mmCIF file of C-alpha atoms in Angstrom:
data_model
loop_
_atom_site.group_PDB
_atom_site.id
_atom_site.type_symbol
_atom_site.label_atom_id
_atom_site.label_comp_id
_atom_site.label_asym_id
_atom_site.label_seq_id
_atom_site.Cartn_x
_atom_site.Cartn_y
_atom_site.Cartn_z
ATOM 1 C CA UNK A 1 0.479 -0.088 -0.033
ATOM 2 C CA UNK A 2 1.916 3.344 -0.920
ATOM 3 C CA UNK A 3 0.857 7.123 0.289
ATOM 4 C CA UNK A 4 -0.232 9.605 -1.087
ATOM 5 C CA UNK A 5 1.116 12.792 -2.233
ATOM 6 C CA UNK A 6 -0.554 14.711 -0.257
ATOM 7 C CA UNK A 7 0.470 12.987 2.892
ATOM 8 C CA UNK A 8 4.187 12.849 2.182
ATOM 9 C CA UNK A 9 3.809 16.501 1.641
ATOM 10 C CA UNK A 10 1.708 17.200 5.095
ATOM 11 C CA UNK A 11 4.567 15.353 6.925
ATOM 12 C CA UNK A 12 7.030 17.250 5.771
ATOM 13 C CA UNK A 13 5.673 20.385 6.451
ATOM 14 C CA UNK A 14 5.295 19.246 9.915
ATOM 15 C CA UNK A 15 8.761 18.293 9.839
ATOM 16 C CA UNK A 16 10.169 21.646 8.586
ATOM 17 C CA UNK A 17 7.865 23.880 11.325
ATOM 18 C CA UNK A 18 9.689 21.012 14.323
ATOM 19 C CA UNK A 19 13.230 22.710 12.756
ATOM 20 C CA UNK A 20 12.596 26.102 12.683
ATOM 21 C CA UNK A 21 11.344 26.684 16.186
ATOM 22 C CA UNK A 22 13.891 24.297 17.328
ATOM 23 C CA UNK A 23 16.457 26.801 15.454
ATOM 24 C CA UNK A 24 14.611 29.569 17.340
ATOM 25 C CA UNK A 25 15.042 28.844 20.533
ATOM 26 C CA UNK A 26 18.287 27.748 20.403
ATOM 27 C CA UNK A 27 19.410 31.453 19.144
ATOM 28 C CA UNK A 28 17.381 32.594 22.027
ATOM 29 C CA UNK A 29 19.184 30.886 24.850
ATOM 30 C CA UNK A 30 23.258 31.497 24.988
ATOM 31 C CA UNK A 31 25.374 28.616 25.499
ATOM 32 C CA UNK A 32 28.136 29.375 27.907
ATOM 33 C CA UNK A 33 29.406 33.194 28.887
ATOM 34 C CA UNK A 34 27.358 35.446 27.651
ATOM 35 C CA UNK A 35 30.127 37.934 27.299
ATOM 36 C CA UNK A 36 31.982 35.793 25.709
ATOM 37 C CA UNK A 37 30.402 36.632 21.981
ATOM 38 C CA UNK A 38 31.192 40.463 22.788
ATOM 39 C CA UNK A 39 34.857 40.320 24.465
ATOM 40 C CA UNK A 40 37.577 41.281 22.499
ATOM 41 C CA UNK A 41 40.692 38.827 22.390
ATOM 42 C CA UNK A 42 43.189 39.250 25.043
ATOM 43 C CA UNK A 43 45.984 39.950 23.072
ATOM 44 C CA UNK A 44 43.827 42.665 20.919
ATOM 45 C CA UNK A 45 44.593 46.055 20.942
ATOM 46 C CA UNK A 46 42.005 49.053 20.747
ATOM 47 C CA UNK A 47 42.134 51.912 18.520
ATOM 48 C CA UNK A 48 40.266 54.664 18.983
ATOM 49 C CA UNK A 49 38.869 56.460 15.950
ATOM 50 C CA UNK A 50 40.978 59.453 14.486
ATOM 51 C CA UNK A 51 40.327 62.615 16.945
ATOM 52 C CA UNK A 52 37.946 60.643 18.920
ATOM 53 C CA UNK A 53 35.396 61.212 16.280
ATOM 54 C CA UNK A 54 33.501 58.100 14.945
ATOM 55 C CA UNK A 55 31.645 57.973 11.262
ATOM 56 C CA UNK A 56 28.378 60.339 11.399
ATOM 57 C CA UNK A 57 30.147 62.895 13.448
ATOM 58 C CA UNK A 58 28.664 62.574 16.446
ATOM 59 C CA UNK A 59 29.785 63.651 19.629
ATOM 60 C CA UNK A 60 32.008 61.240 20.479
ATOM 61 C CA UNK A 61 33.907 60.531 23.638
ATOM 62 C CA UNK A 62 32.178 64.170 25.183
ATOM 63 C CA UNK A 63 29.606 63.278 27.940
ATOM 64 C CA UNK A 64 26.484 64.748 28.609
ATOM 65 C CA UNK A 65 27.981 66.169 32.195
ATOM 66 C CA UNK A 66 30.465 67.427 30.263
ATOM 67 C CA UNK A 67 28.583 69.125 27.911
ATOM 68 C CA UNK A 68 26.552 71.582 30.233
ATOM 69 C CA UNK A 69 29.441 72.266 32.650
ATOM 70 C CA UNK A 70 30.834 73.566 29.940
ATOM 71 C CA UNK A 71 27.610 75.798 29.483
ATOM 72 C CA UNK A 72 27.573 76.441 33.275
ATOM 73 C CA UNK A 73 30.683 78.211 32.917
ATOM 74 C CA UNK A 74 29.826 79.986 30.189
ATOM 75 C CA UNK A 75 31.116 78.694 26.639
ATOM 76 C CA UNK A 76 29.242 80.831 24.399
ATOM 77 C CA UNK A 77 27.716 78.774 21.339
ATOM 78 C CA UNK A 78 27.119 80.345 17.952
ATOM 79 C CA UNK A 79 23.909 82.202 16.833
ATOM 80 C CA UNK A 80 22.548 83.472 13.575
ATOM 81 C CA UNK A 81 20.978 86.612 15.422
ATOM 82 C CA UNK A 82 23.652 89.775 14.925
ATOM 83 C CA UNK A 83 23.411 90.310 18.841
ATOM 84 C CA UNK A 84 26.565 87.960 20.129
ATOM 85 C CA UNK A 85 25.633 87.930 23.654
ATOM 86 C CA UNK A 86 22.692 85.243 22.733
ATOM 87 C CA UNK A 87 24.975 82.500 21.966
ATOM 88 C CA UNK A 88 25.751 82.362 25.965
ATOM 89 C CA UNK A 89 23.520 80.450 27.490
ATOM 90 C CA UNK A 90 24.376 81.240 31.028
ATOM 91 C CA UNK A 91 26.524 83.860 32.258
ATOM 92 C CA UNK A 92 28.634 81.942 35.265
ATOM 93 C CA UNK A 93 29.780 85.347 37.059
ATOM 94 C CA UNK A 94 26.171 86.164 37.461
ATOM 95 C CA UNK A 95 25.713 83.791 40.128
ATOM 96 C CA UNK A 96 28.512 85.241 41.651
ATOM 97 C CA UNK A 97 26.899 88.915 41.402
ATOM 98 C CA UNK A 98 23.611 87.725 42.864
ATOM 99 C CA UNK A 99 25.186 85.822 45.784
ATOM 100 C CA UNK A 100 27.536 89.013 46.553
ATOM 101 C CA UNK A 101 24.488 91.086 45.858
ATOM 102 C CA UNK A 102 21.670 90.251 47.889
ATOM 103 C CA UNK A 103 23.849 88.238 50.853
ATOM 104 C CA UNK A 104 26.887 89.934 52.461
ATOM 105 C CA UNK A 105 26.576 93.401 50.709
ATOM 106 C CA UNK A 106 23.616 94.564 51.472
ATOM 107 C CA UNK A 107 23.730 93.152 55.087
ATOM 108 C CA UNK A 108 26.920 95.184 55.435
ATOM 109 C CA UNK A 109 25.832 98.070 53.686
ATOM 110 C CA UNK A 110 22.773 98.032 56.342
ATOM 111 C CA UNK A 111 24.936 98.078 59.503
ATOM 112 C CA UNK A 112 26.801 100.617 58.314
ATOM 113 C CA UNK A 113 24.099 102.757 57.991
ATOM 114 C CA UNK A 114 22.737 101.700 61.363
ATOM 115 C CA UNK A 115 26.245 101.691 62.831
ATOM 116 C CA UNK A 116 26.535 105.742 61.368
ATOM 117 C CA UNK A 117 23.463 106.868 63.137
ATOM 118 C CA UNK A 118 24.070 105.357 66.451
ATOM 119 C CA UNK A 119 27.687 106.847 66.411
ATOM 120 C CA UNK A 120 26.021 110.080 65.868
ATOM 121 C CA UNK A 121 23.469 109.911 68.394
ATOM 122 C CA UNK A 122 26.376 108.869 70.615
ATOM 123 C CA UNK A 123 28.525 111.829 69.900
ATOM 124 C CA UNK A 124 25.594 113.790 71.122
ATOM 125 C CA UNK A 125 24.896 112.060 74.152
ATOM 126 C CA UNK A 126 28.821 112.836 74.686
ATOM 127 C CA UNK A 127 29.204 116.593 73.036
ATOM 128 C CA UNK A 128 25.956 117.768 72.951
ATOM 129 C CA UNK A 129 24.839 120.553 70.777
ATOM 130 C CA UNK A 130 27.573 122.891 69.598
ATOM 131 C CA UNK A 131 26.600 126.511 70.997
ATOM 132 C CA UNK A 132 27.661 129.725 70.007
ATOM 133 C CA UNK A 133 30.050 130.309 73.025
ATOM 134 C CA UNK A 134 29.948 134.162 73.117
ATOM 135 C CA UNK A 135 25.773 134.158 71.938
ATOM 136 C CA UNK A 136 24.735 135.978 69.202
ATOM 137 C CA UNK A 137 25.370 139.291 68.169
ATOM 138 C CA UNK A 138 22.506 140.415 66.174
ATOM 139 C CA UNK A 139 25.100 140.909 63.039
ATOM 140 C CA UNK A 140 24.466 139.433 60.120
ATOM 141 C CA UNK A 141 27.135 138.339 57.228
ATOM 142 C CA UNK A 142 26.431 136.569 53.977
ATOM 143 C CA UNK A 143 27.820 133.665 53.830
ATOM 144 C CA UNK A 144 27.070 132.497 50.682
ATOM 145 C CA UNK A 145 24.755 133.798 47.813
ATOM 146 C CA UNK A 146 21.443 132.981 45.962
ATOM 147 C CA UNK A 147 23.514 131.109 43.306
ATOM 148 C CA UNK A 148 25.499 129.086 45.694
ATOM 149 C CA UNK A 149 22.690 127.943 47.924
ATOM 150 C CA UNK A 150 20.527 127.140 44.803
ATOM 151 C CA UNK A 151 23.562 125.004 43.257
ATOM 152 C CA UNK A 152 23.753 123.545 47.093
ATOM 153 C CA UNK A 153 20.023 122.636 47.986
ATOM 154 C CA UNK A 154 19.262 121.165 44.089
ATOM 155 C CA UNK A 155 22.496 118.750 44.615
ATOM 156 C CA UNK A 156 20.857 117.932 48.375
ATOM 157 C CA UNK A 157 17.333 117.561 47.239
ATOM 158 C CA UNK A 158 18.129 115.269 44.636
ATOM 159 C CA UNK A 159 20.285 113.774 46.362
ATOM 160 C CA UNK A 160 17.860 112.688 49.189
ATOM 161 C CA UNK A 161 15.415 111.483 45.947
ATOM 162 C CA UNK A 162 17.753 108.899 44.713
ATOM 163 C CA UNK A 163 18.769 108.105 47.828
ATOM 164 C CA UNK A 164 15.525 107.198 49.246
ATOM 165 C CA UNK A 165 14.569 105.781 45.574
ATOM 166 C CA UNK A 166 17.785 103.423 45.522
ATOM 167 C CA UNK A 167 17.590 102.151 49.331
ATOM 168 C CA UNK A 168 13.704 101.199 47.916
ATOM 169 C CA UNK A 169 15.785 98.512 44.923
ATOM 170 C CA UNK A 170 18.446 97.916 47.557
ATOM 171 C CA UNK A 171 15.664 97.304 50.865
ATOM 172 C CA UNK A 172 12.454 97.335 50.248
ATOM 173 C CA UNK A 173 11.138 93.727 49.320
ATOM 174 C CA UNK A 174 12.521 93.417 52.963
ATOM 175 C CA UNK A 175 11.261 96.368 54.217
ATOM 176 C CA UNK A 176 8.447 97.794 52.252
ATOM 177 C CA UNK A 177 6.598 95.243 50.536
ATOM 178 C CA UNK A 178 5.030 93.388 53.931
ATOM 179 C CA UNK A 179 3.854 96.754 55.297
ATOM 180 C CA UNK A 180 1.882 97.833 51.722
ATOM 181 C CA UNK A 181 1.437 94.543 50.302
ATOM 182 C CA UNK A 182 2.385 93.083 46.797
ATOM 183 C CA UNK A 183 -0.618 95.147 45.029
ATOM 184 C CA UNK A 184 0.882 98.399 46.338
ATOM 185 C CA UNK A 185 4.312 97.642 46.090
ATOM 186 C CA UNK A 186 4.645 97.019 42.706
ATOM 187 C CA UNK A 187 3.193 100.717 41.564
ATOM 188 C CA UNK A 188 5.486 102.184 44.137
ATOM 189 C CA UNK A 189 9.011 100.600 43.068
ATOM 190 C CA UNK A 190 7.853 101.462 39.392
ATOM 191 C CA UNK A 191 6.875 104.973 40.092
ATOM 192 C CA UNK A 192 10.363 105.380 42.336
ATOM 193 C CA UNK A 193 12.473 103.482 39.311
ATOM 194 C CA UNK A 194 11.427 106.103 37.007
ATOM 195 C CA UNK A 195 12.270 109.231 39.240
ATOM 196 C CA UNK A 196 15.372 107.541 39.862
ATOM 197 C CA UNK A 197 16.075 108.142 36.717
ATOM 198 C CA UNK A 198 15.311 111.513 35.773
ATOM 199 C CA UNK A 199 16.066 113.055 39.160
ATOM 200 C CA UNK A 200 19.933 111.746 38.484
ATOM 201 C CA UNK A 201 19.739 114.364 36.046
ATOM 202 C CA UNK A 202 19.500 117.218 38.270
ATOM 203 C CA UNK A 203 21.818 115.912 40.534
ATOM 204 C CA UNK A 204 24.569 115.871 37.577
ATOM 205 C CA UNK A 205 23.683 119.976 37.204
ATOM 206 C CA UNK A 206 23.712 120.534 40.698
ATOM 207 C CA UNK A 207 27.033 118.227 41.305
ATOM 208 C CA UNK A 208 28.731 120.700 38.420
ATOM 209 C CA UNK A 209 27.730 124.087 39.851
ATOM 210 C CA UNK A 210 28.977 123.093 43.313
ATOM 211 C CA UNK A 211 32.082 122.315 41.865
ATOM 212 C CA UNK A 212 32.847 124.671 39.673
ATOM 213 C CA UNK A 213 31.639 127.285 42.854
ATOM 214 C CA UNK A 214 33.395 126.218 45.062
ATOM 215 C CA UNK A 215 36.483 124.231 44.352
ATOM 216 C CA UNK A 216 38.577 127.216 44.696
ATOM 217 C CA UNK A 217 38.037 127.983 48.254
ATOM 218 C CA UNK A 218 38.273 123.861 48.713
ATOM 219 C CA UNK A 219 42.299 124.489 48.027
ATOM 220 C CA UNK A 220 44.238 123.259 51.126
ATOM 221 C CA UNK A 221 46.312 124.914 53.116
ATOM 222 C CA UNK A 222 48.262 125.623 55.957
ATOM 223 C CA UNK A 223 45.036 126.302 58.473
ATOM 224 C CA UNK A 224 43.737 122.695 57.541
ATOM 225 C CA UNK A 225 46.355 121.067 59.456
ATOM 226 C CA UNK A 226 46.025 122.822 62.493
ATOM 227 C CA UNK A 227 42.339 122.221 62.825
ATOM 228 C CA UNK A 228 42.151 118.798 61.407
ATOM 229 C CA UNK A 229 44.973 118.203 64.544
ATOM 230 C CA UNK A 230 42.284 119.663 67.300
ATOM 231 C CA UNK A 231 39.321 117.982 65.524
ATOM 232 C CA UNK A 232 37.922 121.191 64.623
ATOM 233 C CA UNK A 233 37.029 121.816 68.922
ATOM 234 C CA UNK A 234 34.191 119.424 68.069
ATOM 235 C CA UNK A 235 35.515 117.487 71.268
ATOM 236 C CA UNK A 236 36.073 120.499 73.359
ATOM 237 C CA UNK A 237 35.010 123.430 74.126
ATOM 238 C CA UNK A 238 36.500 126.965 74.134
ATOM 239 C CA UNK A 239 38.470 125.582 71.263
ATOM 240 C CA UNK A 240 37.834 126.994 67.641
ATOM 241 C CA UNK A 241 40.787 126.127 65.538
ATOM 242 C CA UNK A 242 40.843 129.079 62.603
ATOM 243 C CA UNK A 243 39.814 128.423 58.987
ATOM 244 C CA UNK A 244 38.693 130.520 55.882
ATOM 245 C CA UNK A 245 35.549 129.750 54.277
ATOM 246 C CA UNK A 246 35.874 126.272 54.478
ATOM 247 C CA UNK A 247 37.549 124.740 57.296
ATOM 248 C CA UNK A 248 39.679 120.999 56.878
ATOM 249 C CA UNK A 249 36.966 118.968 57.684
ATOM 250 C CA UNK A 250 34.385 120.843 55.254
ATOM 251 C CA UNK A 251 36.795 120.130 52.681
ATOM 252 C CA UNK A 252 37.500 116.683 53.059
ATOM 253 C CA UNK A 253 33.485 116.414 52.966
ATOM 254 C CA UNK A 254 33.704 118.419 49.696
ATOM 255 C CA UNK A 255 36.334 116.379 47.962
ATOM 256 C CA UNK A 256 34.790 112.845 49.129
ATOM 257 C CA UNK A 257 31.194 114.218 47.678
ATOM 258 C CA UNK A 258 32.700 115.962 44.329
ATOM 259 C CA UNK A 259 34.656 112.315 43.847
ATOM 260 C CA UNK A 260 31.890 110.129 45.288
ATOM 261 C CA UNK A 261 29.059 111.849 43.514
ATOM 262 C CA UNK A 262 31.547 111.898 39.770
ATOM 263 C CA UNK A 263 31.612 108.421 40.628
ATOM 264 C CA UNK A 264 27.714 107.611 41.295
ATOM 265 C CA UNK A 265 27.257 109.548 37.602
ATOM 266 C CA UNK A 266 29.508 107.116 35.648
ATOM 267 C CA UNK A 267 28.484 104.356 37.188
ATOM 268 C CA UNK A 268 24.596 105.704 37.149
ATOM 269 C CA UNK A 269 24.918 106.595 33.141
ATOM 270 C CA UNK A 270 26.265 102.890 32.553
ATOM 271 C CA UNK A 271 23.436 101.259 34.044
ATOM 272 C CA UNK A 272 20.981 104.225 32.240
ATOM 273 C CA UNK A 273 22.725 103.372 29.168
ATOM 274 C CA UNK A 274 23.731 99.620 28.882
ATOM 275 C CA UNK A 275 26.295 97.952 26.846
ATOM 276 C CA UNK A 276 27.226 101.254 25.241
ATOM 277 C CA UNK A 277 30.868 102.076 27.074
ATOM 278 C CA UNK A 278 33.278 99.930 29.688
ATOM 279 C CA UNK A 279 33.862 102.755 32.266
ATOM 280 C CA UNK A 280 35.663 99.609 34.679
ATOM 281 C CA UNK A 281 37.667 98.632 31.517
ATOM 282 C CA UNK A 282 38.705 101.788 30.647
ATOM 283 C CA UNK A 283 39.555 102.635 34.199
ATOM 284 C CA UNK A 284 41.447 99.532 35.672
ATOM 285 C CA UNK A 285 43.527 99.545 32.776
ATOM 286 C CA UNK A 286 44.884 103.114 33.739
ATOM 287 C CA UNK A 287 45.509 101.968 37.213
ATOM 288 C CA UNK A 288 47.333 99.439 35.387
ATOM 289 C CA UNK A 289 49.474 101.717 33.411
ATOM 290 C CA UNK A 290 51.042 103.099 37.181
ATOM 291 C CA UNK A 291 52.180 99.478 38.231
ATOM 292 C CA UNK A 292 48.319 99.072 40.752
ATOM 293 C CA UNK A 293 46.133 96.033 39.674
ATOM 294 C CA UNK A 294 43.150 97.015 40.686
ATOM 295 C CA UNK A 295 41.094 93.953 39.983
ATOM 296 C CA UNK A 296 43.353 91.898 42.236
ATOM 297 C CA UNK A 297 43.013 93.967 44.591
ATOM 298 C CA UNK A 298 39.501 93.925 45.205
ATOM 299 C CA UNK A 299 39.164 90.581 44.405
ATOM 300 C CA UNK A 300 38.032 90.815 40.811
ATOM 301 C CA UNK A 301 39.458 88.261 38.103
ATOM 302 C CA UNK A 302 41.519 89.630 36.063
ATOM 303 C CA UNK A 303 40.358 91.349 32.201
ATOM 304 C CA UNK A 304 38.764 91.274 30.091
ATOM 305 C CA UNK A 305 35.346 91.623 30.893
ATOM 306 C CA UNK A 306 31.603 90.681 28.695
ATOM 307 C CA UNK A 307 29.551 93.956 28.576
ATOM 308 C CA UNK A 308 27.393 91.875 30.839
ATOM 309 C CA UNK A 309 29.955 92.111 33.632
ATOM 310 C CA UNK A 310 30.362 95.383 32.922
ATOM 311 C CA UNK A 311 26.673 95.870 34.117
ATOM 312 C CA UNK A 312 27.379 93.601 37.003
ATOM 313 C CA UNK A 313 30.229 95.439 38.630
ATOM 314 C CA UNK A 314 28.504 99.180 37.892
ATOM 315 C CA UNK A 315 25.775 97.856 39.473
ATOM 316 C CA UNK A 316 27.763 96.506 43.050
ATOM 317 C CA UNK A 317 29.733 99.978 42.590
ATOM 318 C CA UNK A 318 27.139 102.462 42.062
ATOM 319 C CA UNK A 319 25.292 101.087 45.099
ATOM 320 C CA UNK A 320 28.621 100.521 47.373
ATOM 321 C CA UNK A 321 29.447 104.584 47.091
ATOM 322 C CA UNK A 322 25.931 105.716 47.175
ATOM 323 C CA UNK A 323 25.955 103.767 50.835
ATOM 324 C CA UNK A 324 29.191 105.526 51.459
ATOM 325 C CA UNK A 325 28.020 108.799 50.548
ATOM 326 C CA UNK A 326 24.547 108.215 52.246
ATOM 327 C CA UNK A 327 26.368 107.787 55.734
ATOM 328 C CA UNK A 328 28.686 111.211 54.758
ATOM 329 C CA UNK A 329 24.856 112.991 54.740
ATOM 330 C CA UNK A 330 23.654 111.444 57.689
ATOM 331 C CA UNK A 331 26.695 113.916 59.609
ATOM 332 C CA UNK A 332 26.585 116.846 57.155
ATOM 333 C CA UNK A 333 22.620 116.976 58.242
ATOM 334 C CA UNK A 334 23.833 116.105 61.909
ATOM 335 C CA UNK A 335 26.215 119.061 62.075
ATOM 336 C CA UNK A 336 23.754 121.565 59.729
ATOM 337 C CA UNK A 337 21.154 121.347 62.406
ATOM 338 C CA UNK A 338 20.580 119.159 65.430
ATOM 339 C CA UNK A 339 24.758 119.305 66.132
ATOM 340 C CA UNK A 340 25.685 122.885 65.728
ATOM 341 C CA UNK A 341 23.253 126.323 66.796
ATOM 342 C CA UNK A 342 23.362 128.499 64.262
ATOM 343 C CA UNK A 343 24.574 126.416 61.746
ATOM 344 C CA UNK A 344 21.668 126.017 59.449
ATOM 345 C CA UNK A 345 21.500 129.972 58.246
ATOM 346 C CA UNK A 346 24.305 129.319 56.590
ATOM 347 C CA UNK A 347 22.059 127.845 53.979
ATOM 348 C CA UNK A 348 19.215 129.255 54.851
ATOM 349 C CA UNK A 349 18.905 132.531 54.891
ATOM 350 C CA UNK A 350 22.836 132.472 53.556
ATOM 351 C CA UNK A 351 23.984 135.112 56.156
ATOM 352 C CA UNK A 352 25.001 133.927 59.912
ATOM 353 C CA UNK A 353 25.906 135.997 63.107
ATOM 354 C CA UNK A 354 29.108 137.082 63.157
ATOM 355 C CA UNK A 355 29.998 136.075 66.077
ATOM 356 C CA UNK A 356 28.867 132.551 65.011
ATOM 357 C CA UNK A 357 31.191 133.541 62.195
ATOM 358 C CA UNK A 358 34.610 134.597 64.048
ATOM 359 C CA UNK A 359 34.028 131.120 65.946
ATOM 360 C CA UNK A 360 34.040 128.789 63.448
ATOM 361 C CA UNK A 361 35.679 130.560 60.265
ATOM 362 C CA UNK A 362 37.572 133.601 62.193
ATOM 363 C CA UNK A 363 40.372 134.135 59.275
ATOM 364 C CA UNK A 364 37.567 134.129 56.656
ATOM 365 C CA UNK A 365 35.249 136.814 58.924
ATOM 366 C CA UNK A 366 38.970 139.219 58.718
ATOM 367 C CA UNK A 367 39.475 138.568 55.290
ATOM 368 C CA UNK A 368 35.543 140.115 54.618
ATOM 369 C CA UNK A 369 35.977 142.426 56.211
ATOM 370 C CA UNK A 370 38.900 143.642 55.074
ATOM 371 C CA UNK A 371 37.234 143.571 51.930
ATOM 372 C CA UNK A 372 35.346 146.522 53.444
ATOM 373 C CA UNK A 373 32.574 144.984 55.603
ATOM 374 C CA UNK A 374 30.757 143.453 52.358
ATOM 375 C CA UNK A 375 28.167 141.721 53.616
ATOM 376 C CA UNK A 376 27.867 142.514 57.204
ATOM 377 C CA UNK A 377 24.846 144.152 58.394
ATOM 378 C CA UNK A 378 23.287 145.017 61.769
ATOM 379 C CA UNK A 379 20.213 142.792 61.245
ATOM 380 C CA UNK A 380 18.026 140.978 63.967
ATOM 381 C CA UNK A 381 19.172 137.772 63.958
ATOM 382 C CA UNK A 382 17.294 134.295 65.418
ATOM 383 C CA UNK A 383 18.519 131.457 67.539
ATOM 384 C CA UNK A 384 18.820 127.904 66.179
#
């Protein structure tokens, strides 16, 4: 009896399927060591692709961690737009600037202002108000002209406005915001910001007027050394060293105000019109030309600096100089009002009592009277 062709075909097909299943099973189950098929021979020599690259131009040996580390340190890329600053994704020195600005710098500035007020209060408790020892004479002498007082008050009032609006930038979130709330603090801060920008030009004008008006009278002379050696008689009664129109202490204040104010104007101008000038690079180069490494002295990295770093330096410098000048103004306001009797009249009316002038500026009174008693009258006076 013979099998039919149809039956032979069915048996052959079954055998073929079993063979295929066995082959697939053997391929899926590794025999022996699983890594033996991929481990190179012991005597094989590893050959790296030239330049660390492999076909297809991928990153090769550079890991993602290395890439992001470079970006974090400020490594620039490439951009198709005109502003090349956009090629830097992370401006790494900005973190240092933020930590300094929001950390110890503003803490120290706040402590410095508080310490100044405490010292002035302690001095007032020790010395009291400096009186006119011989009493008011009833005669007046012109100390400052109307133009001089106009320049002084323009500079003074604008500086007070700038100081208050600038302090809001530094301490407003910690002091003002909790008091008035977020809804009011936003518009309030925006108003002060705009005010700060425009009043700055009034301060520049007042500073220029004060410099032109008083620079010749603030050149040091022999009387200043005597005045400084005796501290102007501030700590002792009945000791008033001779002085011309401005004594040694006033001259120090004048030059500190001029230099500090000019520095404020430069850094403020850089902040008003950013990325236009490299003030700090030019300043550091000037010091470097005379052998002074100013960046190293104040703990800054060596130049060159990016435009963004220039802005960061300007903001820090602007804040530091402003706080120092605010502390100076605290002392100036104290002496001109509560600290010394009759001193406010000099900038209030422009005239001071003759006895007051003789006690504090005796050489100036003698020179003024010798020139023809100009500005000396017999009008009555009021005590302050």
